[in-house]
mmCIF file of C-alpha atoms and ligand atoms in Angstrom:
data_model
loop_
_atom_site.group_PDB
_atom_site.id
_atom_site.type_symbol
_atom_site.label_atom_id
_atom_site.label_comp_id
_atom_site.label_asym_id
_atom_site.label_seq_id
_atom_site.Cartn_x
_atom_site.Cartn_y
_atom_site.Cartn_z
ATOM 1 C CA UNK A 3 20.737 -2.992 -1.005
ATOM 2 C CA UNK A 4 21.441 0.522 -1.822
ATOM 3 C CA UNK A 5 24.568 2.836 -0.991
ATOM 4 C CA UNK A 6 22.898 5.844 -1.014
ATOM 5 C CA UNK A 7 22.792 8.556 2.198
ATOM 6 C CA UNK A 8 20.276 10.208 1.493
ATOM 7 C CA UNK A 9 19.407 13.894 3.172
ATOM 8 C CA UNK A 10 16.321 12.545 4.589
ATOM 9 C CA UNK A 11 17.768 9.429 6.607
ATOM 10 C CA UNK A 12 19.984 12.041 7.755
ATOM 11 C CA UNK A 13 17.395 13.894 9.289
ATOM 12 C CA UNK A 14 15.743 10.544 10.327
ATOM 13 C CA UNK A 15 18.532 9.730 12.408
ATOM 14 C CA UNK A 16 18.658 13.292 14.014
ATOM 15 C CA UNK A 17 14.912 12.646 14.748
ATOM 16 C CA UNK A 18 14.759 9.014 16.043
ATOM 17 C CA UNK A 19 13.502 8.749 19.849
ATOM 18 C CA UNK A 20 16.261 7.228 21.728
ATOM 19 C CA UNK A 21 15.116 3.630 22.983
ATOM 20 C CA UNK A 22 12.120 3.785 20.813
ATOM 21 C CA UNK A 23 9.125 1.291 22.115
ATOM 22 C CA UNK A 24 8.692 -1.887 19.048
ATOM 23 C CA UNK A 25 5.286 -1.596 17.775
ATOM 24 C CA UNK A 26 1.871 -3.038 19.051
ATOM 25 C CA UNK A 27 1.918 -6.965 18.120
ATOM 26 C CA UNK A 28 -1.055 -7.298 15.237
ATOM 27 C CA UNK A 29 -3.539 -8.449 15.740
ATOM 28 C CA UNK A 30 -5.419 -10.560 12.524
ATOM 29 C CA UNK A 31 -3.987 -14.098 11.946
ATOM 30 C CA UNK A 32 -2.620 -12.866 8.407
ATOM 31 C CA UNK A 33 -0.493 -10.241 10.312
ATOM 32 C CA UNK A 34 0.528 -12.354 12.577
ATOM 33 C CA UNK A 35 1.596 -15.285 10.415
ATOM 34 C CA UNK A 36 3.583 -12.255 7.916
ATOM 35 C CA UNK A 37 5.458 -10.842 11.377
ATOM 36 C CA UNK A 38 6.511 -14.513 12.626
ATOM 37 C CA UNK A 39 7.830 -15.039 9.381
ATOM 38 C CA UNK A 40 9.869 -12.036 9.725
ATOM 39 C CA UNK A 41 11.249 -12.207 12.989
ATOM 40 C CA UNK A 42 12.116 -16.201 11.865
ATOM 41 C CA UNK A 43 14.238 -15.082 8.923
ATOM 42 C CA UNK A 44 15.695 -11.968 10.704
ATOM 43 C CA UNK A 45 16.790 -13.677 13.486
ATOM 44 C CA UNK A 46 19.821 -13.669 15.562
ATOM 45 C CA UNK A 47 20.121 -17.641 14.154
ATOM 46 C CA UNK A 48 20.717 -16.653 10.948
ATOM 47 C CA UNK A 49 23.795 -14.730 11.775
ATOM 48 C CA UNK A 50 22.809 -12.002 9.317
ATOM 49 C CA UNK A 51 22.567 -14.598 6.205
ATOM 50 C CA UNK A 52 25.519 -13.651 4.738
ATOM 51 C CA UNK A 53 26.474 -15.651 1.396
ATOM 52 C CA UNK A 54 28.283 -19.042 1.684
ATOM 53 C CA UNK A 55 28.074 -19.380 5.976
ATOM 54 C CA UNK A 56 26.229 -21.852 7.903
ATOM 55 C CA UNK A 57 23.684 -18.596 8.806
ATOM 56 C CA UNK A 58 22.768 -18.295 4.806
ATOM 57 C CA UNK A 59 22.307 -22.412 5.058
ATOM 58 C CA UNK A 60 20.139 -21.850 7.237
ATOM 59 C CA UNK A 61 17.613 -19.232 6.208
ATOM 60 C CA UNK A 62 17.928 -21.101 2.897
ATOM 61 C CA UNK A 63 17.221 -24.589 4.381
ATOM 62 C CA UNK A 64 13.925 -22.813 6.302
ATOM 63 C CA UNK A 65 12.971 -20.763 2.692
ATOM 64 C CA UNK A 66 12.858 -24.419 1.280
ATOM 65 C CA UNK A 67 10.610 -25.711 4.092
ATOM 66 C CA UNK A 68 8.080 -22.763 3.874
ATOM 67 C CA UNK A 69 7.747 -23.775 0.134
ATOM 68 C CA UNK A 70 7.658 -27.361 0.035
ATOM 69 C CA UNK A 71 4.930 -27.243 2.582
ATOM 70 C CA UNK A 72 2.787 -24.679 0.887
ATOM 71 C CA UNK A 73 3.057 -26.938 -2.137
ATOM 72 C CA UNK A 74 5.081 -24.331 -4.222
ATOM 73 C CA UNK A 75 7.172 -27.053 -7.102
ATOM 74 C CA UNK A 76 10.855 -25.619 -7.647
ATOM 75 C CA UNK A 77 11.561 -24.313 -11.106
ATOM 76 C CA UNK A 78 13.647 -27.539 -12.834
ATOM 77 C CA UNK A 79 14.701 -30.480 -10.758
ATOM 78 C CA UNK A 80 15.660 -28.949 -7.150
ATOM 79 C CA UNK A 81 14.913 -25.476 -5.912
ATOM 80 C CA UNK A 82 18.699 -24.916 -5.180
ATOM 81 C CA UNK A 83 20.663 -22.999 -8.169
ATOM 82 C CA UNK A 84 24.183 -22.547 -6.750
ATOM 83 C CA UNK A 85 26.378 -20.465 -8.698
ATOM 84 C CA UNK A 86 30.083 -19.398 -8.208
ATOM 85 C CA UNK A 87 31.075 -15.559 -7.212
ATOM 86 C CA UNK A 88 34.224 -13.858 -6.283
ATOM 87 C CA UNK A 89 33.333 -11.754 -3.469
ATOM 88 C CA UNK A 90 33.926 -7.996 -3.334
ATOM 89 C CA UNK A 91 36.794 -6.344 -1.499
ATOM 90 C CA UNK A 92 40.452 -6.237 -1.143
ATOM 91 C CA UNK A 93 42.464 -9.609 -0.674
ATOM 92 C CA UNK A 94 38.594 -11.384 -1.812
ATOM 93 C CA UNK A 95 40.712 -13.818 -4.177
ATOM 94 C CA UNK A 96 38.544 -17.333 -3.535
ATOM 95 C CA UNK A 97 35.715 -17.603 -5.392
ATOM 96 C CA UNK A 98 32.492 -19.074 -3.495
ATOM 97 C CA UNK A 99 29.539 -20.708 -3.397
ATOM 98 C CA UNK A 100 26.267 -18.752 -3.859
ATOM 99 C CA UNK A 101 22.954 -20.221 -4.211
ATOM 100 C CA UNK A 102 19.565 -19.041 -5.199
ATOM 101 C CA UNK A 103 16.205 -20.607 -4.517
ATOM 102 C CA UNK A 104 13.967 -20.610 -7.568
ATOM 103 C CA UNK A 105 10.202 -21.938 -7.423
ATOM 104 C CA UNK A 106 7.726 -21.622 -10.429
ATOM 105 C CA UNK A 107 4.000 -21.707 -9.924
ATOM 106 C CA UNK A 108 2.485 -22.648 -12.784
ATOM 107 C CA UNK A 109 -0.141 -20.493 -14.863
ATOM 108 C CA UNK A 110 -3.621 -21.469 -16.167
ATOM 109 C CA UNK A 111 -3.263 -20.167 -19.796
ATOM 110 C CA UNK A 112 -0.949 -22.234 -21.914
ATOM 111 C CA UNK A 113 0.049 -18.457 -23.999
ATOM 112 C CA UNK A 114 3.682 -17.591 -23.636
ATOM 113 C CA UNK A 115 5.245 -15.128 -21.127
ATOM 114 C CA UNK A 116 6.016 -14.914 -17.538
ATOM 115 C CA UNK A 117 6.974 -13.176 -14.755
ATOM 116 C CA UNK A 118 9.925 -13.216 -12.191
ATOM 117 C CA UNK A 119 8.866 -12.083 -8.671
ATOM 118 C CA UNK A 120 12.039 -11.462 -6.828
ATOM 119 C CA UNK A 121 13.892 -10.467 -3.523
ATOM 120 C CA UNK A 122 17.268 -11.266 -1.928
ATOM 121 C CA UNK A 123 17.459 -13.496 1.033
ATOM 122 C CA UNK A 124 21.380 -12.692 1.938
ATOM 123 C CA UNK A 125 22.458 -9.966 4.107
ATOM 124 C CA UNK A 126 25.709 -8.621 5.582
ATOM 125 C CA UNK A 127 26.408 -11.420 8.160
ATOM 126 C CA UNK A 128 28.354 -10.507 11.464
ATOM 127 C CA UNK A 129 30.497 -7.902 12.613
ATOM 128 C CA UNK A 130 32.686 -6.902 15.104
ATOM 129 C CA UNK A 131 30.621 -9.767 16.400
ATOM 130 C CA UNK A 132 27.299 -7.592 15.547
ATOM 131 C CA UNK A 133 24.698 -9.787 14.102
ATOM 132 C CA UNK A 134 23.145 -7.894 10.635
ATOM 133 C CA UNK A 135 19.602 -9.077 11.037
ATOM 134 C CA UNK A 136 19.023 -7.533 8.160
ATOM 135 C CA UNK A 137 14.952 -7.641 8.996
ATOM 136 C CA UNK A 138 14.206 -5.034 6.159
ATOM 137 C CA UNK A 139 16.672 -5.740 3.510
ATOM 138 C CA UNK A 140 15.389 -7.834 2.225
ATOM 139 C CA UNK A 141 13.890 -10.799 5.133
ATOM 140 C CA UNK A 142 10.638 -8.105 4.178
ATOM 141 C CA UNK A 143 10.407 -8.821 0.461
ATOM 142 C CA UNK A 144 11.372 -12.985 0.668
ATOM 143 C CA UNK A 145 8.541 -12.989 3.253
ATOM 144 C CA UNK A 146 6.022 -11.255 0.777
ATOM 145 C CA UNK A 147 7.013 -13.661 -1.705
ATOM 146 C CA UNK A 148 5.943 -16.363 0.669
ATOM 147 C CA UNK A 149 2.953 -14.743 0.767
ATOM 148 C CA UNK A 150 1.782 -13.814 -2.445
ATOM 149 C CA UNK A 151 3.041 -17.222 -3.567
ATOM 150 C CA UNK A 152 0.856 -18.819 -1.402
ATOM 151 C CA UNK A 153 -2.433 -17.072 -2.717
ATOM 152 C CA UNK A 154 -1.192 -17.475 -5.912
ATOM 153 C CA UNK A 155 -1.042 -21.835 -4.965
ATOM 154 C CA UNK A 156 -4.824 -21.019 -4.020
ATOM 155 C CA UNK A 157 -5.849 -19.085 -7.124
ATOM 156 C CA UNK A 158 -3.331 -20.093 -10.124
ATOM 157 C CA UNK A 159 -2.527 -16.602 -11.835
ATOM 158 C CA UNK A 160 -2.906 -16.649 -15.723
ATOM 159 C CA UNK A 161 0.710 -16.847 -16.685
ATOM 160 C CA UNK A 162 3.623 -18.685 -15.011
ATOM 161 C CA UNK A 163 5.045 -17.021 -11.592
ATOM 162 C CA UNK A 164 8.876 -17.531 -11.219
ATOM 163 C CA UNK A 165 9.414 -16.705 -7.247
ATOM 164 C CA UNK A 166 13.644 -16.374 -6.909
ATOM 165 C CA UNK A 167 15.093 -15.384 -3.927
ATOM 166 C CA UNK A 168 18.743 -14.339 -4.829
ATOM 167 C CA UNK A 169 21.764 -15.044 -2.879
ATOM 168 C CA UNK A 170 24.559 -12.480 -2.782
ATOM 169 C CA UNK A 171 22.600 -9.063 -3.752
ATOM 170 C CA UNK A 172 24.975 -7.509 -0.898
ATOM 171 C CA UNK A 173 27.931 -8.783 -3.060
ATOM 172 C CA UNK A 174 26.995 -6.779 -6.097
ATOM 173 C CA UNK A 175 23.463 -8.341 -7.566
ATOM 174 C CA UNK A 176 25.497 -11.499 -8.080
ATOM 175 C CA UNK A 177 23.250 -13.976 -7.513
ATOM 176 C CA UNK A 178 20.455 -12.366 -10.510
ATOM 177 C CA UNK A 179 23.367 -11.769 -12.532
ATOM 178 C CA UNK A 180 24.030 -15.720 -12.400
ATOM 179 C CA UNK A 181 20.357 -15.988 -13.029
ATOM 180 C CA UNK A 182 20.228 -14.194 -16.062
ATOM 181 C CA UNK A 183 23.950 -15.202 -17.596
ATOM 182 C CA UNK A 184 22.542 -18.797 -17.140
ATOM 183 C CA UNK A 185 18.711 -18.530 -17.027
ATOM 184 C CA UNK A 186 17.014 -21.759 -16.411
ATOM 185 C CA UNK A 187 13.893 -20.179 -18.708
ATOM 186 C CA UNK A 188 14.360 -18.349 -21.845
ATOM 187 C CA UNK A 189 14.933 -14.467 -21.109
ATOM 188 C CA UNK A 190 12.710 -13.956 -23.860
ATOM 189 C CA UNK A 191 9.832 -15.401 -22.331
ATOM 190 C CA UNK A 192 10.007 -13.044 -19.143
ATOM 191 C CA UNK A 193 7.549 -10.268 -19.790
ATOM 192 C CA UNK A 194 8.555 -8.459 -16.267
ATOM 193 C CA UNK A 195 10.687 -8.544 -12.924
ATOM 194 C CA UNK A 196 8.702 -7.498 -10.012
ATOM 195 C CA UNK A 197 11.399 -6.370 -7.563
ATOM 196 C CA UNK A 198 11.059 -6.381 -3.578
ATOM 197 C CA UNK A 199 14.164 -5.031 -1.515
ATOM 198 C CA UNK A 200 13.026 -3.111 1.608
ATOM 199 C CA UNK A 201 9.573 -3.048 2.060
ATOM 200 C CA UNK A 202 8.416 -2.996 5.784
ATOM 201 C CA UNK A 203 9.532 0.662 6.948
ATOM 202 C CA UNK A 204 7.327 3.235 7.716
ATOM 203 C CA UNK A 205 10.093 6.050 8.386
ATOM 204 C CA UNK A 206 9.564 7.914 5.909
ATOM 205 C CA UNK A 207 5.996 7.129 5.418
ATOM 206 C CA UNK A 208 5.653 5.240 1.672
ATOM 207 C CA UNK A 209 6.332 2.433 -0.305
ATOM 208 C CA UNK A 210 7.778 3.627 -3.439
ATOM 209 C CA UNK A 211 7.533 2.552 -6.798
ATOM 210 C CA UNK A 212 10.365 2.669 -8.995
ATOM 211 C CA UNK A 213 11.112 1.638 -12.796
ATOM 212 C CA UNK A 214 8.099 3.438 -14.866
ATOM 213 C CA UNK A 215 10.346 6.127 -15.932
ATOM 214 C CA UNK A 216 11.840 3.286 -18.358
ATOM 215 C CA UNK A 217 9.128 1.541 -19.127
ATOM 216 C CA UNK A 218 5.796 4.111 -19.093
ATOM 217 C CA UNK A 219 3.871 1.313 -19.938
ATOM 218 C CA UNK A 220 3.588 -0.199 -16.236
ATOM 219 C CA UNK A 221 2.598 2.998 -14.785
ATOM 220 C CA UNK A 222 -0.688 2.563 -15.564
ATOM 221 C CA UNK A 223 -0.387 -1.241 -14.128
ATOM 222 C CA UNK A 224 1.249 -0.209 -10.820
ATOM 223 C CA UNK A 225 -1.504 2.430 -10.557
ATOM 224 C CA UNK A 226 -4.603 0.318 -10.900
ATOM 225 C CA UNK A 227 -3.120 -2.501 -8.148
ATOM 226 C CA UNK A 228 -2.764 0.867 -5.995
ATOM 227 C CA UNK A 229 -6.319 1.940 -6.568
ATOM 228 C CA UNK A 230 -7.972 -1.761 -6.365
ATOM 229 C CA UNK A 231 -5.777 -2.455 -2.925
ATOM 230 C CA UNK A 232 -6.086 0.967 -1.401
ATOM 231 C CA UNK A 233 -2.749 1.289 -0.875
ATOM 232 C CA UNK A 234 -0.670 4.893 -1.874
ATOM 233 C CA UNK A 235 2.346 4.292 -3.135
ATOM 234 C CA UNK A 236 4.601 7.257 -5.139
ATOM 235 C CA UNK A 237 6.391 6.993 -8.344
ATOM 236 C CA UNK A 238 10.317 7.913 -9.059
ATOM 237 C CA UNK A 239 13.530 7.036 -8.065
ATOM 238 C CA UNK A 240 14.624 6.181 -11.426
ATOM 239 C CA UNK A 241 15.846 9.072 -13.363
ATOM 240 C CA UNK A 242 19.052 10.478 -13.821
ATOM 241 C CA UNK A 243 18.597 13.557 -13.212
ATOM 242 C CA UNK A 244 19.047 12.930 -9.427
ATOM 243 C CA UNK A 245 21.837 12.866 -6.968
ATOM 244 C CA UNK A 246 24.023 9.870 -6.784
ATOM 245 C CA UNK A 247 21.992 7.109 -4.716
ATOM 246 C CA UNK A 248 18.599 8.425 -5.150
ATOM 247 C CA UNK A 249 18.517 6.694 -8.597
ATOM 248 C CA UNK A 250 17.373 3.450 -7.782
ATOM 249 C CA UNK A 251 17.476 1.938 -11.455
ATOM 250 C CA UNK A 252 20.569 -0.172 -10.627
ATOM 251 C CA UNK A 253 20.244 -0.254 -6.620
ATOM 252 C CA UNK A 254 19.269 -3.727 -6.249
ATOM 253 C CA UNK A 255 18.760 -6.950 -8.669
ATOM 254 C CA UNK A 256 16.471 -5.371 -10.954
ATOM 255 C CA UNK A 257 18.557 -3.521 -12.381
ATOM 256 C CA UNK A 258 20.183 -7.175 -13.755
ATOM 257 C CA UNK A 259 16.738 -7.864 -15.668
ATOM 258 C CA UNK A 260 16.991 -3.985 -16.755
ATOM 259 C CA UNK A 261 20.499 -4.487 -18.032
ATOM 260 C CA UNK A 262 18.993 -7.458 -20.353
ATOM 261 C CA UNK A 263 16.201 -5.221 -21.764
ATOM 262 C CA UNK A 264 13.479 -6.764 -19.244
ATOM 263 C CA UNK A 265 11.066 -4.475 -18.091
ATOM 264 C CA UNK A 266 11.212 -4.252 -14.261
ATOM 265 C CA UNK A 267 9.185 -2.383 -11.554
ATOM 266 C CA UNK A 268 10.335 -1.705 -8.018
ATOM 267 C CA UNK A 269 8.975 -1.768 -4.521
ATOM 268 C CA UNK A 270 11.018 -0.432 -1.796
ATOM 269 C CA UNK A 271 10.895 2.372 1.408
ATOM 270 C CA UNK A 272 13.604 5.118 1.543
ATOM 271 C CA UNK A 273 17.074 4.774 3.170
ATOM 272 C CA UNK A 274 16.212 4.236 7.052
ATOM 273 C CA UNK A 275 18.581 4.759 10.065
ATOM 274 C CA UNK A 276 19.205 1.167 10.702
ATOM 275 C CA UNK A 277 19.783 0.580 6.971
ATOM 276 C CA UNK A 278 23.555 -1.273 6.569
ATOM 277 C CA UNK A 279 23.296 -1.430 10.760
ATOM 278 C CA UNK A 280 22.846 -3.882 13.034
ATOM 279 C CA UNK A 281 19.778 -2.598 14.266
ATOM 280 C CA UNK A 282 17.980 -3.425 10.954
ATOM 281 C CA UNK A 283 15.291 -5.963 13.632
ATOM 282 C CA UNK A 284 11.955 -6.883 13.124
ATOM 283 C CA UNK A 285 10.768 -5.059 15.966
ATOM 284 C CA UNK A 286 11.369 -2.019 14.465
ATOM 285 C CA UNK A 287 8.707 -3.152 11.249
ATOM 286 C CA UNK A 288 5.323 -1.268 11.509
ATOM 287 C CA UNK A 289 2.974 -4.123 11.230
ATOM 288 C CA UNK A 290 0.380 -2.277 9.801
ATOM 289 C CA UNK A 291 2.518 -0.982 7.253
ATOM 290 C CA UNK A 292 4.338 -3.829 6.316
ATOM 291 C CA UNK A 293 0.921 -5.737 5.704
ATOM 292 C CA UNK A 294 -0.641 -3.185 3.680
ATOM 293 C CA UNK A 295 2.540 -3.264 1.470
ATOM 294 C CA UNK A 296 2.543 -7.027 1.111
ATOM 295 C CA UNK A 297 -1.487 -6.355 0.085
ATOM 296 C CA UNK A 298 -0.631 -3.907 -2.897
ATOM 297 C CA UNK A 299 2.656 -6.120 -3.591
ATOM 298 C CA UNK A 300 -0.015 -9.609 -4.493
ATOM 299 C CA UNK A 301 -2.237 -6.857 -6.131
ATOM 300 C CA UNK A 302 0.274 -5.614 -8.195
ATOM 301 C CA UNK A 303 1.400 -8.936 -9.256
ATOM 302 C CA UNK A 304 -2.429 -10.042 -10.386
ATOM 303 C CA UNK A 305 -2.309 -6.496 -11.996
ATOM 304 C CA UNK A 306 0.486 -7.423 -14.301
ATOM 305 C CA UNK A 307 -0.474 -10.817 -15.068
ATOM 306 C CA UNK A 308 -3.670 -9.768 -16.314
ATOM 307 C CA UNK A 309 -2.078 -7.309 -17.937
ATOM 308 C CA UNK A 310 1.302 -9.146 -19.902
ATOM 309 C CA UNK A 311 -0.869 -9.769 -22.875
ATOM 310 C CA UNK A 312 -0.811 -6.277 -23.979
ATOM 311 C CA UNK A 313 2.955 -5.491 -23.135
ATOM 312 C CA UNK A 314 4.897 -3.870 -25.943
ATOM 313 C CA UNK A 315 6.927 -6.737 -28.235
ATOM 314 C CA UNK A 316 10.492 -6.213 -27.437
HETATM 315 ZN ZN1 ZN B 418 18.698 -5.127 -0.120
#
């Protein structure tokens, strides 16, 4: 995700300690559980997850097994969508084979409306024969949809949850552009995208929520799940006004859903010094940070199911 340089990476990377120590390992079970998730899907075996190679079959075949065995259904008969892209880049002529992972946990209230909860599960691949772990963007936000999705298995939220971890984001949003040219539920039922593309760095300090600049409404939202979780988060990225990159309205695959009219909000960390490098490892993830983002990322999502009934008609 996200092309943007931004001044303060800059300084970041003029800042960074040389051979910097990995963090403490956590210790709670729930911390635990979130960083061995991480370090799974960010690992050298994935060779960086890149769309259509045996290293995105993999971290897809795994994605599947962490759902089926929480009991998660898929959304329609399998929870493979494949879709075909051309890739980005000179001499890309072939089209390929992308394929998203869609699951749908099913509401209590029979009332209309939805939500998509969504991150991106491919990555930039190898090389020079440098593995992209890619442990940030975006292994972070598929492994808070694990987790959310689980508590919502355990306490059904009021309104159907679609969970859809996109292929090819890296390739230009392609795999939530498939979903929405071809959406297996009627756009018009999907009240919201919830957004997660970078969410475990603590460089810079916060978790940032972008998207209620267009839609006012879910300020209000995204500031009661930060109140009732005790998590600070800050508002922005998503005017015009600022410099090229630092508007994050069309920086990752919400800004497909915002495209088609759909209201979407945002979580992600500023530009980091291993973002786009191969250095992007879980042992660089705060796991104190990371957790308390994955708390106000569930909270957030309760927030807004509880709160779809009163969402302006569009
Ligand atoms: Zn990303």
């Amino acid at each position: 995700m996200r092309s943007c340089v931004c001044l303060l990476a800059a300084l970041l990377v003029a800042a960074a300690p040389i051979g910097a120590q990995p963090f403490a390992a956590p210790r709670d079970s729930a911390t635990r559980v979130l960083m061995s998730r991480l370090a799974t899907l960010s690992a050298d075996s994935m060779e960086g997850r890149r769309t259509a190679t045996p290293g995105s079959a993999r971290a897809r075949a795994w994605l599947v097994q962490q759902l089926t065995a929480m009991g998660a259904k898929p959304l329609g008969a399998s929870y493979e969508q494949p879709f075909r892209l051309r890739p980005r880049g000179a001499g890309a002529t072939d089209s390929i084979t992308g394929v998203n992972i869609v699951a749908r946990i099913p509401g209590r209230s029979t009332a209309g409306g939805m939500l998509v909860m969504s991150a991106h599960y491919d990555h930039l691949g190898v090389r020079n024969g440098e593995i992209f772990n890619g442990a940030d963007d975006d292994a972070s936000g598929c492994v808070v949809l694990l987790t959310v999705a689980e508590q919502l298995l355990r306490d059904p939220p009021q309104h159907d949850v679609i969970l859809a971890f996109f292929d090819a984001e890296e390739m230009g949003l392609q795999g939530a552009r498939a979903f929405v040219n071809a959406p297996p539920v009627p756009l018009a039922s999907v009240a919201a995208n919830l957004n997660l593309d970078m969410v475990a760095r603590q460089d810079a300090g916060a978790l940032w929520v972008s998207g209620t600049s267009h839609y006012p409404f879910l300020k209000a939202v995204a500031e009661s799940a930060s109140k009732a979780s005790g998590v600070a988060v800050r508002f922005g990225h998503d005017t015009k006004d600022l410099k090229p990159g630092d508007d994050w309205t069309n920086s990752s695959d919400h800004g497909v859903f915002h495209g088609k009219g759909i209201p979407f909000l945002y979580l992600g960390v500023e530009d980091h010094p291993d973002y786009h490098k191969s250095g992007d490892d879980a042992d660089k993830v705060d796991p104190a940070f990371y957790a308390k983002n994955v708390t106000f990322a569930g909270t957030l999502l309760r927030a807004l199911d509880r709160a779809l009934p009163r969402f302006p008609v569009r």
